[in-house]
Amino acid sequence: MDIKQIQKIYDFSGKTVVITGGNGVLGGDIAVALAGLGANVAIADLNTDVTGDLQKRMHNLAGDVSIFKCNVLERESLEQTRDAILEKYGSLDILINAAGGNKPQATTSPDLSFFDLPKDALDFVLSLNLQGTILPSQIFGKILAEKDNGIILNVSSMNAFRPLTRIPAYSAAKAAVSNFTQWLAVHLAQEYSANIRVNAIAPGFFLTNQNRFLLTDEKTGELTARGQSIIDHTPMGKFGDPEDLIGAVLWLLSPASSFVSGIVVPIDGGFSAFSGV
Ligand code: NAD
């Protein structure tokens, strides 16, 4: 790669990116960064009500940001979103699977033992994280396969390497997302094209809507014992900021990682490297 190509590595002009869950804390930050670098970004989210910081930041960027109502668990909804994106932008280059999360009813607590976790809550979390990654990869991934080119980036988690206490379904589902990332990377490269790459990021701990109830006290805002334990086990001694993900995401979506496929990159302040002693 000559120096001129290297200088343009993070220029996403002319690329179209779909981000499921792009109206969330982490997906939203990624959406703004990519549009800032020239990409047309289609946010595909169940919630199309963009508020607060994201609303302010998604305007006047080099690329366009638009939002489509989409349920990653419904094929028809994904197909409609795909058609709308193709009509608006003409093509698709990158899929980011960022829809996902846990819920309190699938989380053990002094009031809810593992033995009593309701099946519908477990199903919800398993499905949202795993099927919610597989189904969009089928619908949007087919476009990449047809043009022999493209990138898929999944969002796994620290739970995938070693399960965290209290959240069995979320841990199992994210382990499955990491496994599926490897499977799809191999499948698409062997059956379709070496120009299609599939990787994942595994964020450590970021304070967002899905985990705030576990990490901070609702009334005081103080760290819970679990929140403190996480900080104590993170060598950098802090939660991540969404912007901490951006460098690794850009690398995995750019030609800088052109020979990288099937990996899961931890972005965790050293959490996964620390034995606790
Ligand atoms: P978030 O709750 O802020 O965002 C999730 C987004 O997904 C929301 O906008 C929500 O509306 C959307 N969504 C939920 N169900 C959907 C569905 N069926 N169809 C379409 N969209 C749907 O959470 P976040 O922290 O930004 O999470 C983004 C991803 O990062 C998730 O996969 C999450 O599991 C993962 N993750 C988060 C952390 C963390 O510390 N926050 C750590 C590791 C991994």
CSV table of N, CA, C and O in Angstrom, one decimal, residues 128-188:
chain,number,residue,atom,x,y,z
A,128,LEU,N,-32.4,-12.0,20.8
A,128,LEU,CA,-32.0,-10.6,20.4
A,128,LEU,C,-30.6,-10.6,20.0
A,128,LEU,O,-30.2,-10.1,19.0
A,129,ASN,N,-29.7,-11.2,20.9
A,129,ASN,CA,-28.3,-11.2,20.6
A,129,ASN,C,-27.8,-12.1,19.5
A,129,ASN,O,-27.0,-11.7,18.7
A,130,LEU,N,-28.3,-13.3,19.5
A,130,LEU,CA,-27.8,-14.3,18.5
A,130,LEU,C,-28.6,-14.2,17.2
A,130,LEU,O,-28.0,-13.9,16.1
A,131,GLN,N,-29.9,-14.4,17.2
A,131,GLN,CA,-30.7,-14.3,16.0
A,131,GLN,C,-30.7,-12.9,15.5
A,131,GLN,O,-30.7,-12.7,14.3
A,132,GLY,N,-30.6,-12.0,16.4
A,132,GLY,CA,-30.5,-10.5,16.0
A,132,GLY,C,-29.2,-10.2,15.3
A,132,GLY,O,-29.1,-9.1,14.7
A,133,THR,N,-28.3,-11.1,15.3
A,133,THR,CA,-27.0,-11.0,14.5
A,133,THR,C,-27.1,-11.8,13.3
A,133,THR,O,-26.7,-11.4,12.2
A,134,ILE,N,-27.6,-13.0,13.4
A,134,ILE,CA,-27.7,-14.0,12.3
A,134,ILE,C,-28.6,-13.4,11.2
A,134,ILE,O,-28.3,-13.4,10.0
A,135,LEU,N,-29.8,-13.0,11.6
A,135,LEU,CA,-30.8,-12.6,10.6
A,135,LEU,C,-30.4,-11.5,9.7
A,135,LEU,O,-30.4,-11.5,8.5
A,136,PRO,N,-29.9,-10.4,10.3
A,136,PRO,CA,-29.4,-9.2,9.5
A,136,PRO,C,-28.2,-9.7,8.6
A,136,PRO,O,-28.1,-9.2,7.5
A,137,SER,N,-27.4,-10.6,9.1
A,137,SER,CA,-26.3,-11.1,8.3
A,137,SER,C,-26.8,-11.8,7.1
A,137,SER,O,-26.1,-11.8,6.0
A,138,GLN,N,-28.0,-12.5,7.2
A,138,GLN,CA,-28.6,-13.1,6.0
A,138,GLN,C,-29.1,-12.1,5.0
A,138,GLN,O,-28.8,-12.2,3.8
A,139,ILE,N,-29.9,-11.2,5.6
A,139,ILE,CA,-30.6,-10.2,4.7
A,139,ILE,C,-29.6,-9.2,4.0
A,139,ILE,O,-29.6,-9.1,2.8
A,140,PHE,N,-28.8,-8.6,4.8
A,140,PHE,CA,-27.8,-7.6,4.3
A,140,PHE,C,-26.6,-8.3,3.7
A,140,PHE,O,-26.0,-7.8,2.8
A,141,GLY,N,-26.2,-9.4,4.4
A,141,GLY,CA,-25.0,-10.1,3.9
A,141,GLY,C,-25.1,-10.6,2.5
A,141,GLY,O,-24.1,-10.7,1.8
A,142,LYS,N,-26.4,-11.0,2.1
A,142,LYS,CA,-26.6,-11.5,0.7
A,142,LYS,C,-26.2,-10.4,-0.3
A,142,LYS,O,-25.7,-10.8,-1.4
A,143,ILE,N,-26.4,-9.2,0.0
A,143,ILE,CA,-26.0,-8.1,-0.9
A,143,ILE,C,-24.5,-8.1,-1.1
A,143,ILE,O,-24.0,-8.0,-2.2
A,144,LEU,N,-23.8,-8.3,0.0
A,144,LEU,CA,-22.3,-8.3,0.0
A,144,LEU,C,-21.9,-9.5,-0.8
A,144,LEU,O,-20.9,-9.4,-1.6
A,145,ALA,N,-22.5,-10.7,-0.6
A,145,ALA,CA,-22.1,-11.9,-1.3
A,145,ALA,C,-22.4,-11.7,-2.8
A,145,ALA,O,-21.5,-12.2,-3.6
A,146,GLU,N,-23.5,-11.1,-3.2
A,146,GLU,CA,-23.8,-10.9,-4.6
A,146,GLU,C,-22.8,-10.0,-5.3
A,146,GLU,O,-22.5,-10.2,-6.5
A,147,LYS,N,-22.2,-9.1,-4.6
A,147,LYS,CA,-21.2,-8.2,-5.3
A,147,LYS,C,-19.8,-8.6,-4.9
A,147,LYS,O,-18.9,-7.8,-5.2
A,148,ASP,N,-19.6,-9.7,-4.2
A,148,ASP,CA,-18.3,-10.2,-3.9
A,148,ASP,C,-17.4,-9.2,-3.1
A,148,ASP,O,-16.2,-9.2,-3.3
A,149,ASN,N,-18.1,-8.4,-2.3
A,149,ASN,CA,-17.3,-7.4,-1.6
A,149,ASN,C,-18.1,-6.9,-0.4
A,149,ASN,O,-19.3,-6.6,-0.5
A,150,GLY,N,-17.4,-6.7,0.7
A,150,GLY,CA,-18.1,-6.0,1.9
A,150,GLY,C,-17.5,-6.5,3.2
A,150,GLY,O,-16.6,-7.3,3.3
A,151,ILE,N,-18.0,-5.9,4.2
A,151,ILE,CA,-17.5,-6.1,5.6
A,151,ILE,C,-18.7,-6.2,6.5
A,151,ILE,O,-19.7,-5.4,6.5
A,152,ILE,N,-18.6,-7.2,7.4
A,152,ILE,CA,-19.6,-7.3,8.5
A,152,ILE,C,-18.9,-7.2,9.8
A,152,ILE,O,-17.8,-7.8,10.0
A,153,LEU,N,-19.4,-6.4,10.7
A,153,LEU,CA,-18.8,-6.2,12.0
A,153,LEU,C,-19.8,-6.5,13.1
A,153,LEU,O,-20.9,-5.9,13.1
A,154,ASN,N,-19.6,-7.6,13.9
A,154,ASN,CA,-20.5,-7.9,15.0
A,154,ASN,C,-20.1,-7.3,16.3
A,154,ASN,O,-18.9,-7.0,16.5
A,155,VAL,N,-21.1,-7.2,17.2
A,155,VAL,CA,-20.7,-6.7,18.5
A,155,VAL,C,-20.9,-7.8,19.5
A,155,VAL,O,-22.0,-8.2,19.9
A,156,SER,N,-19.8,-8.4,20.0
A,156,SER,CA,-19.8,-9.4,21.0
A,156,SER,C,-19.6,-8.7,22.4
A,156,SER,O,-20.1,-7.6,22.6
A,157,SER,N,-18.9,-9.4,23.3
A,157,SER,CA,-18.8,-8.8,24.6
A,157,SER,C,-17.7,-9.5,25.4
A,157,SER,O,-17.4,-10.7,25.0
A,158,MET,N,-17.3,-8.9,26.5
A,158,MET,CA,-16.4,-9.6,27.5
A,158,MET,C,-17.0,-11.0,27.9
A,158,MET,O,-16.2,-11.9,28.1
A,159,ASN,N,-18.3,-11.0,28.0
A,159,ASN,CA,-19.0,-12.3,28.4
A,159,ASN,C,-18.6,-13.5,27.6
A,159,ASN,O,-18.8,-14.6,28.0
A,160,ALA,N,-18.2,-13.2,26.3
A,160,ALA,CA,-18.0,-14.2,25.4
A,160,ALA,C,-16.7,-15.0,25.7
A,160,ALA,O,-16.6,-16.2,25.5
A,161,PHE,N,-15.7,-14.3,26.3
A,161,PHE,CA,-14.5,-15.0,26.7
A,161,PHE,C,-14.6,-15.8,28.0
A,161,PHE,O,-14.2,-17.0,28.0
A,162,ARG,N,-15.2,-15.2,29.0
A,162,ARG,CA,-15.5,-15.9,30.2
A,162,ARG,C,-16.8,-15.3,30.7
A,162,ARG,O,-17.0,-14.1,30.7
A,163,PRO,N,-17.8,-16.2,31.1
A,163,PRO,CA,-19.1,-15.6,31.4
A,163,PRO,C,-19.0,-14.8,32.7
A,163,PRO,O,-18.3,-15.0,33.6
A,164,LEU,N,-19.8,-13.7,32.7
A,164,LEU,CA,-19.9,-12.9,33.9
A,164,LEU,C,-21.0,-13.4,34.8
A,164,LEU,O,-22.0,-14.0,34.3
A,165,THR,N,-20.9,-13.2,36.1
A,165,THR,CA,-22.0,-13.7,37.0
A,165,THR,C,-23.3,-13.0,36.7
A,165,THR,O,-23.3,-11.9,36.1
A,166,ARG,N,-24.4,-13.7,37.0
A,166,ARG,CA,-25.7,-13.2,37.0
A,166,ARG,C,-26.4,-13.1,35.7
A,166,ARG,O,-27.6,-13.0,35.6
A,167,ILE,N,-25.7,-13.2,34.5
A,167,ILE,CA,-26.4,-13.0,33.3
A,167,ILE,C,-26.1,-14.1,32.3
A,167,ILE,O,-25.4,-14.0,31.3
A,168,PRO,N,-26.7,-15.3,32.6
A,168,PRO,CA,-26.4,-16.5,31.9
A,168,PRO,C,-26.8,-16.5,30.4
A,168,PRO,O,-26.0,-16.9,29.5
A,169,ALA,N,-27.9,-15.9,30.1
A,169,ALA,CA,-28.4,-16.0,28.7
A,169,ALA,C,-27.6,-15.0,27.9
A,169,ALA,O,-27.2,-15.3,26.7
A,170,TYR,N,-27.3,-13.8,28.4
A,170,TYR,CA,-26.5,-12.8,27.7
A,170,TYR,C,-25.1,-13.3,27.4
A,170,TYR,O,-24.6,-13.2,26.3
A,171,SER,N,-24.5,-14.0,28.5
A,171,SER,CA,-23.2,-14.5,28.3
A,171,SER,C,-23.1,-15.6,27.2
A,171,SER,O,-22.3,-15.6,26.3
A,172,ALA,N,-24.1,-16.5,27.3
A,172,ALA,CA,-24.2,-17.6,26.3
A,172,ALA,C,-24.4,-17.0,24.9
A,172,ALA,O,-23.8,-17.5,23.9
A,173,ALA,N,-25.3,-16.0,24.8
A,173,ALA,CA,-25.6,-15.5,23.5
A,173,ALA,C,-24.4,-14.8,22.9
A,173,ALA,O,-24.1,-14.9,21.7
A,174,LYS,N,-23.6,-14.0,23.7
A,174,LYS,CA,-22.5,-13.3,23.1
A,174,LYS,C,-21.4,-14.3,22.8
A,174,LYS,O,-20.6,-14.1,21.8
A,175,ALA,N,-21.2,-15.4,23.6
A,175,ALA,CA,-20.3,-16.4,23.2
A,175,ALA,C,-20.6,-17.0,21.8
A,175,ALA,O,-19.8,-17.2,20.9
A,176,ALA,N,-21.9,-17.2,21.6
A,176,ALA,CA,-22.4,-17.7,20.3
A,176,ALA,C,-22.2,-16.6,19.2
A,176,ALA,O,-21.9,-17.0,18.0
A,177,VAL,N,-22.3,-15.3,19.5
A,177,VAL,CA,-22.0,-14.3,18.5
A,177,VAL,C,-20.5,-14.4,18.1
A,177,VAL,O,-20.2,-14.3,16.9
A,178,SER,N,-19.6,-14.6,19.0
A,178,SER,CA,-18.2,-14.7,18.7
A,178,SER,C,-18.0,-15.9,17.8
A,178,SER,O,-17.2,-15.9,16.8
A,179,ASN,N,-18.6,-17.0,18.2
A,179,ASN,CA,-18.5,-18.3,17.4
A,179,ASN,C,-19.0,-18.1,16.0
A,179,ASN,O,-18.4,-18.5,15.0
A,180,PHE,N,-20.2,-17.4,15.9
A,180,PHE,CA,-20.8,-17.2,14.6
A,180,PHE,C,-20.0,-16.2,13.7
A,180,PHE,O,-19.9,-16.4,12.5
A,181,THR,N,-19.3,-15.3,14.4
A,181,THR,CA,-18.4,-14.4,13.7
A,181,THR,C,-17.3,-15.2,12.9
A,181,THR,O,-17.0,-15.0,11.7
A,182,GLN,N,-16.7,-16.2,13.6
A,182,GLN,CA,-15.7,-17.0,13.0
A,182,GLN,C,-16.3,-17.9,11.9
A,182,GLN,O,-15.8,-18.0,10.8
A,183,TRP,N,-17.5,-18.5,12.2
A,183,TRP,CA,-18.1,-19.3,11.2
A,183,TRP,C,-18.4,-18.6,9.9
A,183,TRP,O,-18.1,-19.0,8.8
A,184,LEU,N,-19.0,-17.4,10.1
A,184,LEU,CA,-19.4,-16.6,8.9
A,184,LEU,C,-18.2,-16.1,8.1
A,184,LEU,O,-18.2,-16.0,6.9
A,185,ALA,N,-17.1,-15.8,8.8
A,185,ALA,CA,-15.9,-15.3,8.1
A,185,ALA,C,-15.4,-16.4,7.2
A,185,ALA,O,-15.0,-16.1,6.0
A,186,VAL,N,-15.4,-17.6,7.7
A,186,VAL,CA,-14.9,-18.7,6.9
A,186,VAL,C,-15.8,-19.0,5.8
A,186,VAL,O,-15.4,-19.2,4.6
A,187,HIS,N,-17.1,-19.1,6.1
A,187,HIS,CA,-18.1,-19.4,5.1
A,187,HIS,C,-18.1,-18.4,3.9
A,187,HIS,O,-18.1,-18.8,2.7
A,188,LEU,N,-18.1,-17.1,4.2
A,188,LEU,CA,-18.2,-16.1,3.1
A,188,LEU,C,-16.9,-16.1,2.3
A,188,LEU,O,-17.0,-15.9,1.1
